[in-house]
């Protein structure tokens, strides 16, 4: 059995089996320069970061900093970073995404404080010491959920969330809603949370709230994978109303798309967090950029793109450009649950959450 | 190392079922190439698949079964399998027709058409998806709205898988001699009869193989269908998109379980194709 030839054959097989993986592992990636900052963001943030990075590179602090960028549906991006995608600075759609990264050990647990301390590095974030509008630490941008409708608002879509599920005029067909898929999109979660908040705010019972959300989902004709994909689908002619971030809607109007914005009379304050990761805290370029995006200069760029700036000083000078909301018309998520997303993310969007359970009625009619 | 001269010559006619003979007869050189081929196949296919299976069963059989048979999953399988079956069947017919024209007919621009056949493979599927959305969406310039329907999904599938049948039928058709067909015609058989009794049976294994590959490819299709489908869970959400949403929402085990179920369906289909096509070859 063990003739010299068969032994030689076995050795040859074994060697080649062992050699191939070794050969494939040999080329190691080049050491990343500390001046390269890896940005990972949610889909809608892409144009904002293009503008912020260009402006930052024109400053003395940013002259030697280059960027890599990755944008996509917020939960997907979060998952990728948790699983090892390189990231120095993350800008995600909603707080639970950052918390996932904290749990995964990618973002320091004190990410939202003014003093970050990671592996002996102490970073004082001066930008954080400025007065903010809503006093929620770690939030880069604010926004509201709006209704995007066709130019001229042909279906007379009104400002009331609760009336959205009824024909807006007698004899009209029911409206068709486009909103992204809440499994993949943070934007979708803000939209549906806003609908939920409107029902709770109106004093609806849990049964009425559930029935209202069921109708909203029933009228939904498309759930694209991300906020950006939803806007594309709407611009491609799908549906009569798109639930969207105000900033994305403003960008679409500015881009000349044949749409207009209807501001719901009550909306929820959207807060999009940005955090330095553990690698970002140790990357001077990333820290400088993080300071920049929270500075008045960075916040002004964001305000010009349609985001509501978080700094009080910038907000004062731009607030005339935005739809005004009385304090009672714009609720923070903590209004509906003191623990905010910590509770609501699971009770609405978890595997046995209210909206997850109602998804089966998506597209089934009102 | 010199090649083993005592080994019987291997000929292309040797049936595949006697492959072990070739293994015993092979020398060190071929052992090396076998080793390389095996380790390459392991790295690229077997190890990832094994990792997928082990991930799917992380929490045991019960959780796997619950994930793999969730209502949303079943609705997604059904839609995906139905659209893939119809797409593969349409491809079998359209692919045969295309291959036929390309081999048996002469027309100006034939070489160009022949080169264009493979383009759906080269085009990023997302581009195909966006193009279909523009062309057959609500603002369709041809007034044909297929978004959110199985017809739209199937159309996208037919587009991205068309080359499979064409390219599997074409070479068989090219090597087919006209003599049997000509003899049948001379004996008075109508051209329809010649086609169904001589031409089609000869081509059948190639058609089935091509359609089988198209079906398997369609089962995993994402980019080209995710836009036109409107992605409504339980209704127009294809399996790949459902798996993507699970993987995105911190549920990799559920995603793996659903993917394993899809692999099982694809494996059943490919095995059936392989058996059918072998039977057809033997029966000839």
XYZ file of C-alpha atoms in Angstrom:
650
model
C 0.000 0.000 0.000
C 2.696 2.463 1.003
C 4.785 2.262 -2.109
C 7.292 5.081 -2.592
C 5.093 6.478 -5.304
C 1.940 6.558 -3.214
C 3.850 8.192 -0.346
C 5.256 10.786 -2.717
C 1.751 11.360 -4.014
C 0.337 11.874 -0.534
C 3.139 14.279 0.322
C 2.504 16.203 -2.871
C -1.204 16.463 -2.103
C -0.521 17.516 1.472
C 2.062 20.104 0.453
C -0.111 21.651 -2.174
C -3.097 21.687 0.165
C -0.988 23.496 2.751
C 0.790 25.784 0.300
C -2.236 27.365 -1.303
C -3.755 29.039 1.757
C -0.267 30.196 2.777
C 0.268 31.741 -0.639
C -3.070 33.478 -0.447
C -2.346 34.879 2.989
C 1.057 36.279 2.018
C 0.138 39.661 0.549
C -0.541 41.742 3.647
C -2.347 45.007 3.431
C -0.257 48.139 3.642
C -0.202 49.923 6.985
C -2.860 52.638 6.915
C -1.519 56.136 7.344
C -2.869 57.913 10.413
C -3.882 60.756 8.134
C -6.401 58.580 6.359
C -9.786 58.706 8.029
C -12.295 55.938 7.372
C -15.855 57.308 7.387
C -18.780 54.895 7.651
C -22.187 56.474 7.381
C -25.878 55.910 6.693
C -27.000 56.297 3.097
C -28.483 59.798 3.257
C -25.343 61.290 4.867
C -23.203 60.825 1.759
C -23.570 64.337 0.240
C -23.073 65.931 3.666
C -19.767 64.165 4.144
C -18.609 64.994 0.637
C -19.152 68.680 1.480
C -17.700 68.464 4.988
C -14.570 66.631 3.847
C -13.862 69.077 1.025
C -14.267 72.055 3.346
C -12.170 70.421 6.059
C -9.337 69.659 3.646
C -9.213 73.376 2.806
C -8.413 74.195 6.457
C -4.921 73.962 7.945
C -5.996 71.124 10.257
C -7.315 69.088 7.368
C -4.728 69.776 4.697
C -2.970 66.444 5.175
C -6.022 64.330 5.902
C -7.531 62.037 3.303
C -10.731 60.015 3.550
C -12.203 56.686 2.673
C -15.981 56.628 2.596
C -18.642 53.978 2.899
C -22.348 54.752 2.913
C -25.362 52.447 3.009
C -28.452 51.479 4.969
C -27.761 52.331 8.602
C -28.314 48.933 10.205
C -26.273 47.275 7.473
C -23.385 49.692 7.984
C -23.552 49.153 11.734
C -23.398 45.420 11.264
C -20.426 45.723 8.924
C -18.459 47.841 11.410
C -19.384 45.497 14.267
C -18.021 42.672 12.114
C -14.716 44.395 11.465
C -15.067 46.918 8.639
C -12.470 49.646 9.247
C -14.041 52.832 10.601
C -12.622 55.858 12.403
C -15.764 57.944 12.452
C -19.295 56.630 12.179
C -22.397 58.691 11.446
C -25.455 56.529 11.787
C -29.121 57.118 11.537
C -30.154 56.526 15.114
C -28.777 55.933 18.573
C -29.217 52.131 18.853
C -26.705 51.685 16.001
C -23.985 53.400 18.045
C -24.978 51.369 21.087
C -24.558 48.202 19.031
C -21.021 49.335 18.212
C -20.317 50.091 21.869
C -21.449 46.568 22.762
C -19.272 45.189 19.964
C -16.276 47.009 21.447
C -15.799 49.255 18.424
C -16.864 52.570 19.947
C -15.784 53.774 23.426
C -18.636 53.689 25.921
C -18.058 57.356 26.782
C -18.369 58.303 23.077
C -20.874 61.068 23.721
C -18.947 62.810 26.484
C -16.575 65.730 26.112
C -13.581 63.761 27.330
C -12.856 60.540 25.513
C -10.362 58.203 27.089
C -9.404 55.121 25.138
C -6.302 53.008 25.733
C -4.581 55.776 27.650
C -5.338 58.421 25.027
C -7.248 61.327 26.454
C -9.099 63.432 23.919
C -10.853 66.604 24.978
C -13.505 67.483 22.437
C -13.824 71.250 22.517
C -16.631 71.253 19.955
C -18.803 69.454 22.482
C -18.536 72.243 24.997
C -20.648 74.597 22.911
C -24.274 75.098 23.692
C -26.562 72.826 21.750
C -30.206 73.232 20.773
C -31.624 70.059 22.267
C -28.833 69.157 24.645
C -28.486 65.570 23.448
C -24.780 64.713 23.490
C -23.234 62.959 20.502
C -25.801 64.032 17.920
C -24.304 65.503 14.750
C -27.491 66.556 13.004
C -31.152 67.072 13.776
C -34.044 66.762 11.388
C -37.751 66.006 11.251
C -39.858 63.481 9.366
C -41.721 65.119 6.479
C -44.157 64.090 3.752
C -42.676 64.423 0.281
C -45.425 64.767 -2.342
C -45.590 65.381 -6.095
C -45.204 68.968 -7.213
C -48.435 70.930 -6.748
C -49.604 68.352 -4.191
C -52.240 66.960 -6.601
C -53.786 64.702 -3.948
C -54.021 67.574 -1.434
C -52.102 65.603 1.156
C -52.601 67.390 4.461
C -50.385 67.999 7.457
C -52.125 65.597 9.805
C -50.429 62.242 10.366
C -53.685 60.685 11.494
C -55.548 61.695 8.330
C -52.860 60.244 6.106
C -54.655 56.907 6.076
C -57.905 58.376 4.726
C -58.627 59.628 1.207
C -57.565 63.280 1.333
C -60.596 64.443 -0.679
C -64.003 62.805 -1.171
C -63.995 60.236 -3.940
C -60.223 60.101 -4.185
C -58.502 56.754 -4.048
C -56.484 55.997 -0.932
C -52.963 57.364 -1.035
C -49.928 55.169 -1.646
C -47.025 55.497 0.767
C -43.335 54.832 0.140
C -41.063 54.343 3.144
C -37.930 52.221 3.408
C -37.775 48.773 4.990
C -37.384 49.090 8.782
C -35.238 45.946 8.874
C -32.458 47.639 6.971
C -33.089 51.366 7.235
C -32.831 53.730 10.169
C -34.793 56.279 8.169
C -37.694 53.822 8.053
C -37.604 53.498 11.835
C -37.743 57.273 12.303
C -40.686 57.494 9.873
C -42.724 54.800 11.562
C -41.749 56.042 14.995
C -43.089 59.440 13.989
C -46.382 57.854 12.934
C -46.480 55.953 16.213
C -45.756 59.151 18.144
C -48.577 60.969 16.360
C -51.034 58.279 17.433
C -49.810 58.179 21.027
C -49.800 61.971 21.162
C -53.439 62.035 20.025
C -54.362 59.843 22.975
C -54.972 56.688 20.938
C -55.301 53.490 22.919
C -52.791 50.702 22.177
C -55.423 48.986 20.012
C -56.145 52.180 18.092
C -52.429 52.853 17.686
C -51.889 49.359 16.349
C -54.817 49.699 13.964
C -53.511 53.086 12.760
C -50.020 51.703 12.109
C -51.560 48.722 10.351
C -53.319 51.145 7.999
C -50.121 53.096 7.384
C -48.317 49.867 6.465
C -51.315 48.669 4.469
C -51.085 51.769 2.284
C -47.346 51.294 1.824
C -46.620 50.185 -1.729
C -42.832 49.956 -1.572
C -40.231 49.415 1.137
C -36.883 49.988 -0.569
C -33.767 48.951 1.337
C -32.569 52.442 2.346
C -33.700 56.053 2.604
C -31.842 56.883 -0.593
C -33.370 53.945 -2.446
C -36.820 55.066 -1.253
C -36.303 58.548 -2.669
C -35.178 56.996 -5.969
C -38.293 54.814 -6.076
C -40.521 57.823 -5.350
C -38.788 59.928 -7.988
C -39.234 56.939 -10.300
C -42.992 57.396 -9.944
C -43.904 54.967 -7.168
C -46.493 56.129 -4.622
C -48.067 59.501 -3.798
C -46.262 60.304 -0.579
C -42.767 59.508 0.583
C -41.971 59.568 4.291
C -38.500 61.021 4.513
C -35.940 63.030 6.409
C -36.459 66.765 5.964
C -32.808 67.159 4.878
C -33.094 64.542 2.141
C -36.360 66.121 0.997
C -34.763 69.600 0.891
C -31.882 68.153 -1.159
C -34.368 66.654 -3.626
C -36.233 69.953 -3.984
C -32.930 71.818 -4.466
C -31.866 69.269 -7.068
C -34.907 70.298 -9.099
C -36.909 67.112 -8.660
C -40.638 67.606 -9.236
C -41.593 67.205 -5.584
C -42.559 69.417 -2.682
C -42.557 69.090 1.073
C -45.607 68.898 3.324
C -44.681 69.436 6.958
C -46.770 67.343 9.315
C -48.216 69.540 12.055
C -46.555 67.296 14.606
C -43.313 65.515 14.030
C -40.605 63.799 15.971
C -37.147 65.257 16.431
C -34.707 63.116 14.454
C -31.265 63.007 15.971
C -28.457 61.352 14.021
C -25.432 60.447 16.130
C -21.779 60.578 15.105
C -19.001 58.903 17.082
C -15.284 58.354 16.963
C -14.439 54.673 17.109
C -11.592 53.253 19.169
C -9.299 53.537 16.161
C -10.616 57.039 15.443
C -9.756 58.302 18.920
C -6.152 57.332 18.190
C -6.190 58.909 14.734
C -5.347 62.647 14.950
C -6.888 63.276 11.537
C -10.149 61.674 12.648
C -10.230 63.644 15.905
C -9.582 66.917 14.066
C -12.344 66.124 11.565
C -14.725 65.169 14.357
C -14.042 68.537 16.011
C -14.634 70.216 12.675
C -18.034 68.697 11.959
C -19.275 69.821 15.387
C -17.762 73.311 14.986
C -19.806 76.309 13.801
C -18.126 76.002 10.381
C -19.070 72.339 9.978
C -22.563 72.849 11.353
C -23.148 75.741 8.936
C -22.286 73.461 6.006
C -24.775 70.907 7.331
C -27.420 73.606 7.814
C -26.986 74.708 4.202
C -27.640 71.119 3.125
C -30.958 71.056 4.972
C -29.995 69.543 8.315
C -31.087 71.327 11.443
C -27.781 72.187 13.131
C -27.243 71.024 16.711
C -25.318 74.132 17.826
C -27.495 76.906 19.240
C -25.272 79.612 17.721
C -25.679 78.222 14.198
C -29.350 77.390 14.651
C -30.112 81.032 15.546
C -28.729 82.256 12.242
C -30.413 79.648 10.025
C -33.691 78.874 11.708
C -35.656 81.190 9.443
C -34.846 78.739 6.616
C -36.689 75.935 8.372
C -40.308 75.173 9.108
C -40.938 76.393 12.644
C -42.335 73.916 15.136
C -43.805 74.954 18.453
C -42.388 73.030 21.385
C -45.579 70.952 21.493
C -45.273 70.047 17.815
C -41.804 68.572 17.886
C -41.292 65.807 20.386
C -38.101 64.094 21.363
C -38.235 60.328 21.405
C -37.944 60.399 25.187
C -41.373 62.051 25.319
C -42.907 58.703 24.420
C -40.683 56.558 26.535
C -38.231 57.858 29.131
C -35.685 55.275 27.966
C -36.131 56.438 24.350
C -34.746 54.091 21.739
C -33.550 51.668 24.411
C -37.129 50.535 24.888
C -38.875 51.622 21.705
C -36.419 50.001 19.292
C -37.295 46.640 20.722
C -40.977 47.173 21.453
C -41.631 48.496 17.938
C -38.959 46.952 15.710
C -37.634 43.941 17.645
C -38.408 40.408 16.493
C -41.705 40.480 18.380
C -42.197 44.234 18.143
C -45.462 45.970 17.277
C -44.395 47.150 13.808
C -42.509 43.937 12.993
C -45.751 42.077 13.644
C -47.732 44.474 11.443
C -45.296 44.207 8.515
C -47.330 41.293 7.181
C -50.072 43.796 6.314
C -47.694 45.910 4.218
C -49.287 46.633 0.876
C -52.603 45.029 1.811
C -54.625 48.253 1.610
C -55.975 50.430 4.423
C 8.672 13.826 -11.753
C 8.034 11.892 -14.947
C 4.454 11.073 -15.883
C 3.412 7.539 -15.069
C 3.874 5.616 -18.323
C 2.223 2.462 -16.992
C -1.100 4.206 -16.551
C -3.743 3.333 -19.125
C -4.387 6.255 -21.432
C -7.368 8.238 -20.350
C -9.703 9.048 -23.151
C -12.502 11.574 -23.276
C -14.959 8.722 -23.767
C -14.224 7.265 -20.326
C -17.465 7.470 -18.344
C -17.352 9.825 -15.386
C -18.591 7.149 -12.981
C -15.215 5.412 -13.248
C -13.243 8.409 -12.054
C -11.654 6.383 -9.232
C -9.728 4.435 -11.834
C -8.147 7.614 -12.993
C -7.307 8.542 -9.401
C -5.510 5.214 -8.881
C -3.761 5.524 -12.169
C -2.627 9.075 -11.719
C 0.911 10.026 -10.857
C 2.395 12.619 -8.562
C 1.958 15.450 -11.058
C -1.732 14.932 -11.271
C -1.877 14.399 -7.508
C -0.420 17.868 -7.111
C -2.962 19.359 -9.430
C -5.740 17.465 -7.649
C -4.486 18.788 -4.340
C -4.386 22.328 -5.667
C -7.802 22.023 -7.215
C -9.253 20.548 -4.031
C -7.746 23.143 -1.737
C -8.820 25.933 -4.055
C -12.350 24.540 -4.157
C -12.318 24.223 -0.360
C -11.175 27.790 0.185
C -13.593 29.287 -2.263
C -16.645 27.057 -1.895
C -16.564 24.370 0.776
C -15.236 26.370 3.731
C -17.651 29.303 3.256
C -20.559 26.877 2.831
C -19.514 24.943 5.933
C -19.273 28.216 7.860
C -22.755 29.142 6.645
C -24.191 25.807 7.784
C -22.492 26.010 11.156
C -23.768 29.567 11.606
C -27.312 28.478 10.710
C -27.252 25.813 13.424
C -25.568 27.990 16.085
C -28.618 27.774 18.355
C -29.599 24.242 17.412
C -32.142 22.583 15.153
C -35.192 24.171 16.797
C -34.072 27.736 16.190
C -32.931 26.832 12.686
C -36.343 25.397 11.872
C -38.143 28.405 13.366
C -35.983 30.826 11.333
C -36.110 28.822 8.126
C -39.901 28.414 8.266
C -40.917 31.901 9.433
C -43.946 33.205 7.539
C -41.955 36.001 5.905
C -39.302 33.470 4.843
C -41.846 31.087 3.317
C -43.525 33.896 1.411
C -40.119 34.969 0.122
C -39.158 31.400 -0.919
C -42.436 30.936 -2.727
C -42.127 34.175 -4.676
C -38.477 33.543 -5.499
C -38.991 29.933 -6.591
C -42.064 30.746 -8.684
C -40.380 33.639 -10.457
C -37.177 31.627 -10.941
C -39.098 28.651 -12.390
C -41.053 30.807 -14.807
C -37.897 32.733 -15.662
C -35.940 29.539 -16.331
C -38.769 28.112 -18.460
C -38.999 31.301 -20.513
C -35.239 31.206 -20.861
C -35.325 27.634 -22.133
C -37.613 28.716 -24.980
C -36.039 32.101 -25.655
C -32.516 30.728 -25.283
C -33.201 27.896 -27.715
C -34.655 30.353 -30.224
C -31.719 32.718 -29.873
C -29.153 29.938 -30.179
C -31.013 28.549 -33.181
C -30.976 31.847 -35.018
C -27.325 32.416 -34.161
C -26.204 28.990 -35.420
C -28.505 28.158 -38.296
C -29.317 31.533 -39.803
C -27.140 33.995 -41.607
C -27.894 37.667 -41.260
C -25.924 40.880 -41.187
C -24.671 41.813 -37.719
C -24.817 38.216 -36.477
C -21.325 38.406 -34.995
C -22.282 41.534 -33.075
C -25.472 39.969 -31.686
C -23.475 36.894 -30.727
C -21.027 39.073 -28.786
C -23.861 40.978 -27.071
C -25.489 37.820 -25.674
C -23.158 37.711 -22.671
C -23.614 41.365 -21.743
C -26.216 40.671 -19.034
C -23.422 38.826 -17.194
C -21.098 41.803 -17.439
C -23.617 44.461 -16.460
C -23.734 45.075 -12.693
C -27.108 43.676 -11.671
C -27.953 46.856 -9.767
C -27.611 48.784 -13.015
C -29.966 46.318 -14.643
C -32.355 46.816 -11.716
C -32.353 50.598 -12.012
C -32.757 50.383 -15.786
C -35.754 48.079 -15.449
C -37.248 50.436 -12.865
C -36.946 53.384 -15.232
C -38.243 51.420 -18.192
C -41.066 49.468 -16.557
C -41.766 51.596 -13.477
C -44.698 53.955 -12.948
C -43.112 56.532 -15.278
C -42.532 53.923 -17.990
C -41.899 55.535 -21.361
C -43.547 52.482 -22.942
C -46.544 52.698 -20.560
C -45.890 49.337 -19.000
C -45.771 49.353 -15.202
C -44.453 46.114 -13.795
C -43.050 47.319 -10.468
C -44.240 45.379 -7.455
C -45.445 42.441 -9.577
C -44.069 38.956 -10.107
C -44.018 39.694 -13.828
C -41.508 42.480 -13.254
C -39.352 40.285 -11.033
C -39.459 37.485 -13.614
C -38.542 39.861 -16.402
C -35.450 41.006 -14.511
C -34.553 37.363 -13.862
C -34.920 36.448 -17.532
C -32.614 39.324 -18.439
C -29.784 38.416 -16.092
C -29.942 34.660 -16.811
C -30.540 34.659 -20.562
C -26.936 33.774 -21.513
C -27.089 30.426 -19.667
C -29.419 28.618 -22.090
C -28.057 30.302 -25.197
C -24.497 29.382 -24.358
C -25.311 25.803 -23.359
C -27.410 25.087 -26.469
C -25.226 26.887 -29.002
C -22.221 24.499 -29.037
C -24.457 21.407 -29.275
C -26.337 22.950 -32.147
C -23.087 23.847 -33.871
C -21.720 20.292 -33.732
C -25.029 18.734 -34.753
C -24.913 17.389 -38.299
C -27.826 17.856 -40.615
C -27.728 14.238 -41.842
C -30.361 12.788 -39.513
C -32.657 15.745 -40.035
C -32.091 15.593 -43.775
C -32.807 11.852 -43.844
C -36.041 12.342 -41.959
C -37.095 15.087 -44.338
C -36.304 12.910 -47.332
C -38.479 10.170 -45.849
C -41.346 12.629 -45.798
C -41.355 13.944 -42.235
C -42.680 17.465 -41.880
C -40.262 20.088 -40.570
C -42.275 20.287 -37.341
C -41.981 16.532 -36.916
C -38.250 16.623 -37.650
C -37.835 19.288 -35.010
C -39.750 17.419 -32.322
C -38.441 13.929 -33.031
C -34.826 14.628 -33.928
C -33.615 18.136 -33.185
C -35.273 18.773 -29.834
C -34.312 15.423 -28.230
C -30.681 16.048 -29.212
C -30.722 19.499 -27.695
C -32.802 18.625 -24.635
C -29.920 17.873 -22.239
C -28.256 21.176 -23.104
C -31.525 23.087 -22.744
C -32.225 21.496 -19.380
C -28.703 22.182 -18.143
C -28.915 25.817 -19.211
C -32.344 26.282 -17.677
C -31.167 24.596 -14.472
C -28.228 26.960 -14.162
C -30.505 29.900 -14.883
C -32.906 28.722 -12.172
C -30.139 28.346 -9.591
C -28.719 31.752 -10.454
C -32.175 33.345 -10.311
C -32.782 31.960 -6.817
C -29.961 34.106 -5.466
C -30.586 37.183 -7.603
C -30.662 40.446 -5.664
C -29.520 43.600 -7.451
C -31.680 43.394 -10.539
C -34.913 42.482 -8.732
C -34.781 44.459 -5.492
C -35.904 47.717 -7.102
C -38.600 46.448 -9.427
C -40.061 44.215 -6.705
C -40.852 47.186 -4.397
C -39.487 44.946 -1.633
C -42.708 44.599 0.365
C -42.252 41.934 3.056
C -44.661 38.966 2.734
C -45.666 40.128 -0.744
C -42.950 41.106 -3.168
C -39.821 40.580 -1.108
C -37.479 38.068 -2.756
C -35.494 35.635 -0.618
C -32.143 37.352 -1.164
C -33.590 40.657 0.031
C -35.171 39.005 3.066
C -31.816 37.434 3.901
C -30.127 40.809 3.464
C -32.599 42.430 5.857
C -31.995 39.714 8.461
C -28.240 40.066 8.119
C -28.581 43.838 8.438
C -30.696 43.757 11.552
C -28.288 41.875 13.794
C -29.754 38.477 12.974
C -26.936 36.635 11.165
C -28.181 33.252 12.397
C -31.626 33.802 10.888
C -29.994 34.988 7.674
C -27.827 31.859 7.550
C -30.800 29.570 8.251
C -32.795 31.130 5.433
C -29.801 30.945 3.117
C -29.346 27.254 3.934
C -32.993 26.620 3.036
C -32.442 28.368 -0.303
C -29.313 26.288 -0.906
C -31.298 23.116 -0.279
C -33.897 24.187 -2.856
C -31.172 24.993 -5.368
C -29.436 21.683 -4.690
C -32.659 19.751 -5.266
C -33.202 21.607 -8.521
C -29.650 21.087 -9.767
C -29.718 17.394 -8.858
C -32.997 16.943 -10.696
C -31.531 18.708 -13.707
C -28.424 16.553 -13.623
C -30.406 13.301 -13.382
C -32.864 14.297 -16.092
C -30.174 15.412 -18.452
C -28.164 12.183 -17.956
C -31.248 10.073 -18.543
C -31.890 11.981 -21.739
C -28.310 11.439 -22.900
C -28.475 7.692 -22.168
C -31.900 7.325 -23.696
C -30.679 8.741 -26.973
